Amino acid sequence: MLEEQAQGGVVERLAGAGLIEPAMANQSTIALVTGGKAGIGYFVSERLAAAGAAVVLGSRDPAKAACAIGAIHTRVPGARVTSVRLDLADLASLKASVDALDVPRLDVAVLNAGVLLEGPARRKTPAGHELTFGTNHLGHFALTDLLWPRLRAGRVVTTGSSPARSAHLDLDDLQGTRAFAPKQAYERAKLAQMLFGFELARRFEEAGSGALSVVVHPGGALDALTPSRPPVHSRTTGQLLRAVPAGVLLQGKHADPAVRARGARPVRRQWTAVGLAVFGVRGKPRLETPKGPLADSATGRRLWDLSAELTGVDPDFVTAPATGAR
């Protein structure tokens, strides 16, 4: 687990362990973090800012993004953090969001945002897609296409989920039209995200691209084990004490391996995953070889084609000629 300590020390430790490239931990790095206003996305943003990166928080709620920026400045004086309104559920709005990015390039894109519906009702995006799948997977798929002109030498980090590793993706019913359950929809959408990350890596390699795609899963991350960052997140002493037994196996959202994945050196580029050392739910990040449904490259390719159809994205955007920001 990444403990609360001086941020510079964190970067030095990661560089020394070979999990972060020293050249990336400087003020030349530009990063976009979707869902950076809270939870795991917030702590990824905070640590990137502490490493010297210029960070853009992608959030559909400008007020919450402003709160997150204020919290980061409290922890990291002089941090270079801005935000852009980003609603992954609304595919038609993504181009305007990307056009609003006031950066010449992106070195890191952390695809972290996601929704988990609380009620039993199946909801839809403005384009008519099931909301969980449409936001968590299709939104990030379309966003990556739009970001690609600025990411050609960068790194795409996809935040997955441990339960997704045992989920089943029905390619004939990706959006739960036959039967819908919020938890199952979330697990399937996260599996789709992770398969996308691996397929993206394969396509990068086949194209001889200088870009990299890394997939991470945060293990068991509890709010009660997460340090306070008011007004973004507040934890009482009572909540922490009640969560101490769970800390044997779980950890806080500040310990996410996505921070390290931004500099992970893959063993095999097309199969780069960062997981956790203790039963996959806590501990130090480590490189893993995907297994089970995550290793199904045929499903990954088919999912890519279906996602392109649903979003209107050019399925060959990775190999398309560079034309500058679109």
Short mmCIF file of N, CA and C in Angstrom, two decimals, residues 117-266:
data_model
loop_
_atom_site.label_atom_id
_atom_site.label_comp_id
_atom_site.label_asym_id
_atom_site.label_seq_id
_atom_site.Cartn_x
_atom_site.Cartn_y
_atom_site.Cartn_z
N LEU A 117 -24.89 2.12 -11.13
CA LEU A 117 -26.25 2.54 -10.80
C LEU A 117 -26.70 1.92 -9.49
N GLU A 118 -27.39 2.71 -8.69
CA GLU A 118 -27.88 2.22 -7.40
C GLU A 118 -29.26 1.58 -7.50
N GLY A 119 -30.09 2.10 -8.38
CA GLY A 119 -31.44 1.57 -8.50
C GLY A 119 -31.51 0.42 -9.49
N PRO A 120 -32.60 -0.33 -9.48
CA PRO A 120 -32.72 -1.48 -10.37
C PRO A 120 -33.07 -1.13 -11.81
N ALA A 121 -33.52 0.10 -12.04
CA ALA A 121 -34.01 0.46 -13.37
C ALA A 121 -32.85 0.60 -14.37
N ARG A 122 -33.09 0.14 -15.58
CA ARG A 122 -32.12 0.29 -16.66
C ARG A 122 -32.27 1.69 -17.25
N ARG A 123 -31.17 2.44 -17.30
CA ARG A 123 -31.21 3.81 -17.80
C ARG A 123 -30.39 3.93 -19.07
N LYS A 124 -30.66 5.00 -19.84
CA LYS A 124 -30.00 5.16 -21.13
C LYS A 124 -29.23 6.48 -21.21
N THR A 125 -28.23 6.48 -22.07
CA THR A 125 -27.49 7.70 -22.39
C THR A 125 -28.29 8.50 -23.42
N PRO A 126 -27.88 9.74 -23.71
CA PRO A 126 -28.58 10.51 -24.75
C PRO A 126 -28.61 9.81 -26.10
N ALA A 127 -27.62 8.95 -26.38
CA ALA A 127 -27.59 8.24 -27.66
C ALA A 127 -28.38 6.94 -27.62
N GLY A 128 -28.97 6.63 -26.46
CA GLY A 128 -29.80 5.44 -26.35
C GLY A 128 -29.07 4.19 -25.87
N HIS A 129 -27.80 4.31 -25.46
CA HIS A 129 -27.06 3.17 -24.94
C HIS A 129 -27.35 2.98 -23.46
N GLU A 130 -27.23 1.74 -22.99
CA GLU A 130 -27.37 1.50 -21.55
C GLU A 130 -26.34 2.34 -20.82
N LEU A 131 -26.74 3.01 -19.74
CA LEU A 131 -25.92 4.06 -19.14
C LEU A 131 -24.57 3.56 -18.62
N THR A 132 -24.55 2.41 -17.96
CA THR A 132 -23.28 1.92 -17.39
C THR A 132 -22.29 1.57 -18.50
N PHE A 133 -22.73 0.78 -19.46
CA PHE A 133 -21.87 0.38 -20.58
C PHE A 133 -21.51 1.60 -21.43
N GLY A 134 -22.49 2.46 -21.64
CA GLY A 134 -22.27 3.63 -22.48
C GLY A 134 -21.27 4.60 -21.89
N THR A 135 -21.28 4.74 -20.56
CA THR A 135 -20.35 5.66 -19.90
C THR A 135 -18.98 5.02 -19.72
N ASN A 136 -18.97 3.88 -19.04
CA ASN A 136 -17.70 3.29 -18.63
C ASN A 136 -16.86 2.79 -19.81
N HIS A 137 -17.52 2.20 -20.80
CA HIS A 137 -16.76 1.66 -21.93
C HIS A 137 -16.87 2.51 -23.19
N LEU A 138 -18.08 2.69 -23.71
CA LEU A 138 -18.22 3.38 -24.99
C LEU A 138 -17.69 4.82 -24.91
N GLY A 139 -17.93 5.49 -23.79
CA GLY A 139 -17.44 6.85 -23.63
C GLY A 139 -15.93 6.92 -23.71
N HIS A 140 -15.26 6.02 -23.03
CA HIS A 140 -13.80 6.00 -23.06
C HIS A 140 -13.26 5.56 -24.42
N PHE A 141 -13.97 4.66 -25.07
CA PHE A 141 -13.57 4.23 -26.41
C PHE A 141 -13.58 5.41 -27.38
N ALA A 142 -14.69 6.14 -27.38
CA ALA A 142 -14.80 7.30 -28.28
C ALA A 142 -13.83 8.40 -27.88
N LEU A 143 -13.62 8.58 -26.58
CA LEU A 143 -12.69 9.61 -26.12
C LEU A 143 -11.27 9.31 -26.58
N THR A 144 -10.87 8.04 -26.52
CA THR A 144 -9.51 7.68 -26.93
C THR A 144 -9.30 7.99 -28.40
N ASP A 145 -10.29 7.74 -29.22
CA ASP A 145 -10.21 8.10 -30.64
C ASP A 145 -9.96 9.59 -30.81
N LEU A 146 -10.71 10.42 -30.08
CA LEU A 146 -10.58 11.87 -30.20
C LEU A 146 -9.25 12.37 -29.64
N LEU A 147 -8.73 11.69 -28.63
CA LEU A 147 -7.47 12.10 -28.03
C LEU A 147 -6.26 11.62 -28.81
N TRP A 148 -6.46 10.64 -29.69
CA TRP A 148 -5.36 9.96 -30.33
C TRP A 148 -4.34 10.88 -31.00
N PRO A 149 -4.75 11.93 -31.71
CA PRO A 149 -3.75 12.81 -32.32
C PRO A 149 -2.77 13.42 -31.31
N ARG A 150 -3.19 13.55 -30.04
CA ARG A 150 -2.31 14.14 -29.02
C ARG A 150 -1.61 13.06 -28.19
N LEU A 151 -1.98 11.80 -28.39
CA LEU A 151 -1.49 10.72 -27.54
C LEU A 151 -0.52 9.78 -28.27
N ARG A 152 -0.10 10.13 -29.45
CA ARG A 152 0.61 9.17 -30.30
C ARG A 152 1.91 8.67 -29.70
N ALA A 153 2.48 9.37 -28.76
CA ALA A 153 3.69 8.87 -28.10
C ALA A 153 3.44 8.74 -26.60
N GLY A 154 2.17 8.68 -26.21
CA GLY A 154 1.81 8.68 -24.80
C GLY A 154 1.45 7.32 -24.26
N ARG A 155 0.81 7.36 -23.11
CA ARG A 155 0.44 6.14 -22.40
C ARG A 155 -1.02 6.21 -21.99
N VAL A 156 -1.76 5.16 -22.30
CA VAL A 156 -3.17 5.07 -21.91
C VAL A 156 -3.26 4.07 -20.77
N VAL A 157 -3.78 4.52 -19.63
CA VAL A 157 -3.92 3.67 -18.45
C VAL A 157 -5.41 3.48 -18.19
N THR A 158 -5.87 2.24 -18.27
CA THR A 158 -7.28 1.93 -18.06
C THR A 158 -7.48 1.33 -16.67
N THR A 159 -8.36 1.93 -15.88
CA THR A 159 -8.67 1.42 -14.55
C THR A 159 -9.74 0.34 -14.67
N GLY A 160 -9.36 -0.87 -14.32
CA GLY A 160 -10.30 -1.98 -14.38
C GLY A 160 -10.92 -2.25 -13.02
N SER A 161 -11.27 -3.50 -12.80
CA SER A 161 -11.91 -3.90 -11.55
C SER A 161 -11.69 -5.39 -11.33
N SER A 162 -11.41 -5.75 -10.09
CA SER A 162 -11.18 -7.17 -9.79
C SER A 162 -12.37 -8.06 -10.15
N PRO A 163 -13.62 -7.69 -9.78
CA PRO A 163 -14.76 -8.55 -10.13
C PRO A 163 -14.92 -8.77 -11.63
N ALA A 164 -14.40 -7.86 -12.43
CA ALA A 164 -14.54 -8.00 -13.89
C ALA A 164 -13.83 -9.23 -14.40
N ARG A 165 -12.84 -9.71 -13.65
CA ARG A 165 -12.05 -10.85 -14.11
C ARG A 165 -12.86 -12.14 -14.12
N SER A 166 -13.98 -12.16 -13.42
CA SER A 166 -14.84 -13.36 -13.43
C SER A 166 -16.17 -13.09 -14.13
N ALA A 167 -16.30 -11.93 -14.77
CA ALA A 167 -17.53 -11.59 -15.48
C ALA A 167 -17.57 -12.26 -16.84
N HIS A 168 -18.76 -12.27 -17.43
CA HIS A 168 -18.94 -12.82 -18.77
C HIS A 168 -19.54 -11.75 -19.66
N LEU A 169 -18.92 -11.54 -20.81
CA LEU A 169 -19.38 -10.52 -21.74
C LEU A 169 -20.19 -11.18 -22.85
N ASP A 170 -21.47 -10.85 -22.91
CA ASP A 170 -22.35 -11.39 -23.95
C ASP A 170 -22.32 -10.43 -25.15
N LEU A 171 -21.60 -10.81 -26.18
CA LEU A 171 -21.45 -9.94 -27.34
C LEU A 171 -22.75 -9.74 -28.10
N ASP A 172 -23.72 -10.61 -27.86
CA ASP A 172 -25.03 -10.46 -28.50
C ASP A 172 -25.98 -9.59 -27.68
N ASP A 173 -25.56 -9.25 -26.46
CA ASP A 173 -26.40 -8.40 -25.61
C ASP A 173 -25.51 -7.58 -24.68
N LEU A 174 -24.68 -6.75 -25.28
CA LEU A 174 -23.72 -5.96 -24.51
C LEU A 174 -24.38 -4.98 -23.56
N GLN A 175 -25.62 -4.60 -23.85
CA GLN A 175 -26.24 -3.52 -23.09
C GLN A 175 -27.40 -3.98 -22.20
N GLY A 176 -27.45 -5.27 -21.93
CA GLY A 176 -28.42 -5.78 -20.96
C GLY A 176 -29.86 -5.55 -21.32
N THR A 177 -30.21 -5.76 -22.58
CA THR A 177 -31.60 -5.56 -22.97
C THR A 177 -32.49 -6.74 -22.57
N ARG A 178 -31.89 -7.91 -22.45
CA ARG A 178 -32.68 -9.10 -22.07
C ARG A 178 -32.91 -9.18 -20.57
N ALA A 179 -31.87 -8.91 -19.83
CA ALA A 179 -31.96 -8.93 -18.36
C ALA A 179 -30.96 -7.91 -17.84
N PHE A 180 -31.37 -7.12 -16.83
CA PHE A 180 -30.50 -6.07 -16.34
C PHE A 180 -30.39 -6.11 -14.83
N ALA A 181 -29.16 -6.07 -14.34
CA ALA A 181 -28.88 -5.94 -12.91
C ALA A 181 -27.70 -4.98 -12.79
N PRO A 182 -27.82 -3.92 -11.98
CA PRO A 182 -26.77 -2.89 -11.92
C PRO A 182 -25.37 -3.44 -11.65
N LYS A 183 -25.23 -4.33 -10.69
CA LYS A 183 -23.90 -4.84 -10.34
C LYS A 183 -23.31 -5.64 -11.51
N GLN A 184 -24.14 -6.47 -12.12
CA GLN A 184 -23.66 -7.26 -13.26
C GLN A 184 -23.31 -6.36 -14.43
N ALA A 185 -24.11 -5.32 -14.66
CA ALA A 185 -23.83 -4.38 -15.74
C ALA A 185 -22.50 -3.67 -15.51
N TYR A 186 -22.22 -3.32 -14.25
CA TYR A 186 -20.96 -2.66 -13.92
C TYR A 186 -19.78 -3.60 -14.18
N GLU A 187 -19.89 -4.83 -13.73
CA GLU A 187 -18.79 -5.79 -13.91
C GLU A 187 -18.52 -6.04 -15.39
N ARG A 188 -19.59 -6.14 -16.18
CA ARG A 188 -19.41 -6.38 -17.61
C ARG A 188 -18.81 -5.16 -18.31
N ALA A 189 -19.23 -3.98 -17.88
CA ALA A 189 -18.68 -2.76 -18.48
C ALA A 189 -17.20 -2.62 -18.15
N LYS A 190 -16.81 -2.98 -16.92
CA LYS A 190 -15.40 -2.92 -16.55
C LYS A 190 -14.59 -3.98 -17.31
N LEU A 191 -15.18 -5.14 -17.53
CA LEU A 191 -14.51 -6.16 -18.34
C LEU A 191 -14.31 -5.63 -19.75
N ALA A 192 -15.32 -4.97 -20.29
CA ALA A 192 -15.19 -4.39 -21.63
C ALA A 192 -14.07 -3.35 -21.67
N GLN A 193 -13.99 -2.52 -20.62
CA GLN A 193 -12.91 -1.54 -20.55
C GLN A 193 -11.55 -2.21 -20.57
N MET A 194 -11.40 -3.26 -19.79
CA MET A 194 -10.10 -3.93 -19.69
C MET A 194 -9.74 -4.63 -21.00
N LEU A 195 -10.73 -5.27 -21.63
CA LEU A 195 -10.48 -5.89 -22.94
C LEU A 195 -10.09 -4.82 -23.97
N PHE A 196 -10.72 -3.66 -23.87
CA PHE A 196 -10.35 -2.56 -24.76
C PHE A 196 -8.90 -2.15 -24.54
N GLY A 197 -8.47 -2.07 -23.28
CA GLY A 197 -7.10 -1.69 -22.99
C GLY A 197 -6.10 -2.66 -23.58
N PHE A 198 -6.39 -3.96 -23.50
CA PHE A 198 -5.48 -4.96 -24.06
C PHE A 198 -5.51 -4.94 -25.59
N GLU A 199 -6.70 -4.79 -26.16
CA GLU A 199 -6.79 -4.72 -27.62
C GLU A 199 -6.10 -3.47 -28.14
N LEU A 200 -6.21 -2.38 -27.41
CA LEU A 200 -5.52 -1.15 -27.79
C LEU A 200 -4.01 -1.39 -27.80
N ALA A 201 -3.51 -2.11 -26.81
CA ALA A 201 -2.07 -2.41 -26.75
C ALA A 201 -1.63 -3.25 -27.94
N ARG A 202 -2.47 -4.24 -28.29
CA ARG A 202 -2.13 -5.09 -29.45
C ARG A 202 -2.06 -4.26 -30.72
N ARG A 203 -3.01 -3.34 -30.87
CA ARG A 203 -3.03 -2.52 -32.08
C ARG A 203 -1.87 -1.53 -32.09
N PHE A 204 -1.51 -1.01 -30.94
CA PHE A 204 -0.33 -0.16 -30.86
C PHE A 204 0.90 -0.92 -31.36
N GLU A 205 1.04 -2.14 -30.89
CA GLU A 205 2.22 -2.92 -31.24
C GLU A 205 2.22 -3.29 -32.72
N GLU A 206 1.06 -3.70 -33.23
CA GLU A 206 0.97 -4.06 -34.64
C GLU A 206 1.27 -2.86 -35.54
N ALA A 207 0.91 -1.66 -35.09
CA ALA A 207 1.14 -0.46 -35.88
C ALA A 207 2.54 0.10 -35.69
N GLY A 208 3.33 -0.50 -34.79
CA GLY A 208 4.65 0.02 -34.51
C GLY A 208 4.60 1.38 -33.83
N SER A 209 3.52 1.60 -33.06
CA SER A 209 3.31 2.89 -32.40
C SER A 209 4.25 3.04 -31.20
N GLY A 210 4.56 4.29 -30.90
CA GLY A 210 5.34 4.57 -29.71
C GLY A 210 4.48 4.67 -28.46
N ALA A 211 3.15 4.58 -28.62
CA ALA A 211 2.24 4.66 -27.49
C ALA A 211 2.15 3.32 -26.77
N LEU A 212 1.72 3.36 -25.53
CA LEU A 212 1.55 2.15 -24.72
C LEU A 212 0.17 2.15 -24.08
N SER A 213 -0.38 0.97 -23.87
CA SER A 213 -1.65 0.82 -23.17
C SER A 213 -1.44 -0.14 -22.01
N VAL A 214 -1.79 0.32 -20.81
CA VAL A 214 -1.62 -0.46 -19.60
C VAL A 214 -2.96 -0.54 -18.88
N VAL A 215 -3.29 -1.74 -18.37
CA VAL A 215 -4.53 -1.94 -17.64
C VAL A 215 -4.20 -2.19 -16.17
N VAL A 216 -4.93 -1.55 -15.28
CA VAL A 216 -4.72 -1.75 -13.85
C VAL A 216 -6.04 -2.12 -13.18
N HIS A 217 -5.95 -2.81 -12.06
CA HIS A 217 -7.15 -2.96 -11.23
C HIS A 217 -6.77 -2.56 -9.80
N PRO A 218 -7.64 -1.81 -9.12
CA PRO A 218 -7.31 -1.23 -7.82
C PRO A 218 -7.45 -2.18 -6.65
N GLY A 219 -7.88 -3.42 -6.87
CA GLY A 219 -8.08 -4.33 -5.75
C GLY A 219 -9.28 -3.90 -4.92
N GLY A 220 -9.20 -4.14 -3.63
CA GLY A 220 -10.28 -3.76 -2.73
C GLY A 220 -10.00 -2.39 -2.13
N ALA A 221 -10.71 -1.38 -2.56
CA ALA A 221 -10.46 0.00 -2.12
C ALA A 221 -11.68 0.52 -1.37
N LEU A 222 -11.49 0.84 -0.09
CA LEU A 222 -12.59 1.30 0.76
C LEU A 222 -12.45 2.77 1.09
N ASP A 223 -13.57 3.49 1.12
CA ASP A 223 -13.57 4.89 1.52
C ASP A 223 -13.06 5.03 2.96
N ALA A 224 -13.45 4.10 3.84
CA ALA A 224 -13.09 4.20 5.25
C ALA A 224 -11.59 4.05 5.49
N LEU A 225 -10.87 3.46 4.54
CA LEU A 225 -9.41 3.32 4.66
C LEU A 225 -8.68 4.39 3.86
N THR A 226 -9.44 5.31 3.31
CA THR A 226 -8.89 6.37 2.47
C THR A 226 -8.72 7.64 3.29
N PRO A 227 -7.54 8.26 3.30
CA PRO A 227 -7.34 9.48 4.09
C PRO A 227 -8.23 10.63 3.62
N SER A 228 -8.55 11.50 4.54
CA SER A 228 -9.44 12.62 4.25
C SER A 228 -8.77 13.63 3.30
N ARG A 229 -9.58 14.15 2.41
CA ARG A 229 -9.18 15.24 1.52
C ARG A 229 -10.37 16.20 1.40
N PRO A 230 -10.68 16.91 2.49
CA PRO A 230 -11.84 17.80 2.42
C PRO A 230 -11.63 18.91 1.39
N PRO A 231 -12.71 19.30 0.69
CA PRO A 231 -14.09 18.82 0.81
C PRO A 231 -14.39 17.62 -0.08
N VAL A 232 -13.37 17.06 -0.73
CA VAL A 232 -13.60 15.94 -1.64
C VAL A 232 -14.01 14.69 -0.89
N HIS A 233 -13.32 14.40 0.20
CA HIS A 233 -13.58 13.19 0.97
C HIS A 233 -13.21 13.45 2.42
N SER A 234 -14.11 13.07 3.34
CA SER A 234 -13.84 13.20 4.77
C SER A 234 -14.06 11.86 5.45
N ARG A 235 -13.12 11.49 6.30
CA ARG A 235 -13.20 10.22 7.02
C ARG A 235 -13.09 10.49 8.52
N THR A 236 -14.04 9.98 9.28
CA THR A 236 -13.99 10.18 10.72
C THR A 236 -13.09 9.12 11.36
N THR A 237 -12.67 9.40 12.58
CA THR A 237 -11.86 8.42 13.32
C THR A 237 -12.65 7.14 13.54
N GLY A 238 -13.93 7.28 13.81
CA GLY A 238 -14.77 6.11 14.02
C GLY A 238 -14.83 5.23 12.78
N GLN A 239 -14.99 5.85 11.64
CA GLN A 239 -15.03 5.08 10.39
C GLN A 239 -13.72 4.33 10.17
N LEU A 240 -12.61 5.00 10.46
CA LEU A 240 -11.31 4.35 10.29
C LEU A 240 -11.17 3.16 11.25
N LEU A 241 -11.53 3.35 12.50
CA LEU A 241 -11.39 2.27 13.49
C LEU A 241 -12.26 1.07 13.12
N ARG A 242 -13.47 1.34 12.64
CA ARG A 242 -14.34 0.23 12.26
C ARG A 242 -13.80 -0.52 11.04
N ALA A 243 -13.00 0.17 10.23
CA ALA A 243 -12.49 -0.45 9.01
C ALA A 243 -11.14 -1.14 9.21
N VAL A 244 -10.55 -0.97 10.41
CA VAL A 244 -9.22 -1.55 10.64
C VAL A 244 -9.16 -3.05 10.35
N PRO A 245 -10.13 -3.87 10.79
CA PRO A 245 -10.06 -5.30 10.45
C PRO A 245 -10.04 -5.56 8.95
N ALA A 246 -10.81 -4.77 8.20
CA ALA A 246 -10.84 -4.95 6.74
C ALA A 246 -9.50 -4.62 6.12
N GLY A 247 -8.71 -3.78 6.82
CA GLY A 247 -7.41 -3.39 6.30
C GLY A 247 -6.41 -4.52 6.19
N VAL A 248 -6.74 -5.67 6.77
CA VAL A 248 -5.88 -6.83 6.64
C VAL A 248 -5.81 -7.27 5.17
N LEU A 249 -6.95 -7.14 4.46
CA LEU A 249 -7.01 -7.57 3.07
C LEU A 249 -7.26 -6.43 2.09
N LEU A 250 -7.84 -5.33 2.57
CA LEU A 250 -8.21 -4.25 1.67
C LEU A 250 -7.35 -3.03 1.94
N GLN A 251 -7.57 -1.96 1.17
CA GLN A 251 -6.78 -0.75 1.31
C GLN A 251 -7.62 0.45 0.90
N GLY A 252 -7.01 1.63 1.00
CA GLY A 252 -7.72 2.84 0.63
C GLY A 252 -7.58 3.18 -0.84
N LYS A 253 -8.34 4.14 -1.28
CA LYS A 253 -8.31 4.53 -2.69
C LYS A 253 -7.07 5.32 -3.05
N HIS A 254 -6.32 5.74 -2.05
CA HIS A 254 -5.07 6.46 -2.30
C HIS A 254 -3.95 5.52 -2.71
N ALA A 255 -4.15 4.21 -2.62
CA ALA A 255 -3.10 3.24 -2.90
C ALA A 255 -3.21 2.64 -4.29
N ASP A 256 -3.96 3.30 -5.16
CA ASP A 256 -4.24 2.72 -6.46
C ASP A 256 -3.00 2.53 -7.33
N PRO A 257 -2.86 1.36 -7.99
CA PRO A 257 -1.70 1.12 -8.83
C PRO A 257 -1.66 1.93 -10.11
N ALA A 258 -2.73 2.66 -10.42
CA ALA A 258 -2.69 3.48 -11.63
C ALA A 258 -1.59 4.52 -11.57
N VAL A 259 -1.24 4.96 -10.35
CA VAL A 259 -0.16 5.93 -10.21
C VAL A 259 1.13 5.33 -10.73
N ARG A 260 1.37 4.06 -10.43
CA ARG A 260 2.59 3.41 -10.86
C ARG A 260 2.50 2.96 -12.31
N ALA A 261 1.29 2.65 -12.76
CA ALA A 261 1.13 2.17 -14.13
C ALA A 261 1.50 3.24 -15.14
N ARG A 262 1.43 4.49 -14.77
CA ARG A 262 1.79 5.55 -15.71
C ARG A 262 3.25 5.45 -16.11
N GLY A 263 4.06 4.69 -15.34
CA GLY A 263 5.45 4.53 -15.71
C GLY A 263 5.88 3.09 -15.81
N ALA A 264 4.92 2.16 -15.78
CA ALA A 264 5.27 0.74 -15.80
C ALA A 264 5.95 0.35 -17.10
N ARG A 265 7.00 -0.42 -16.98
CA ARG A 265 7.69 -0.92 -18.18
C ARG A 265 7.16 -2.31 -18.47
N PRO A 266 6.44 -2.52 -19.55
CA PRO A 266 5.84 -3.81 -19.83
C PRO A 266 6.87 -4.88 -20.12
#
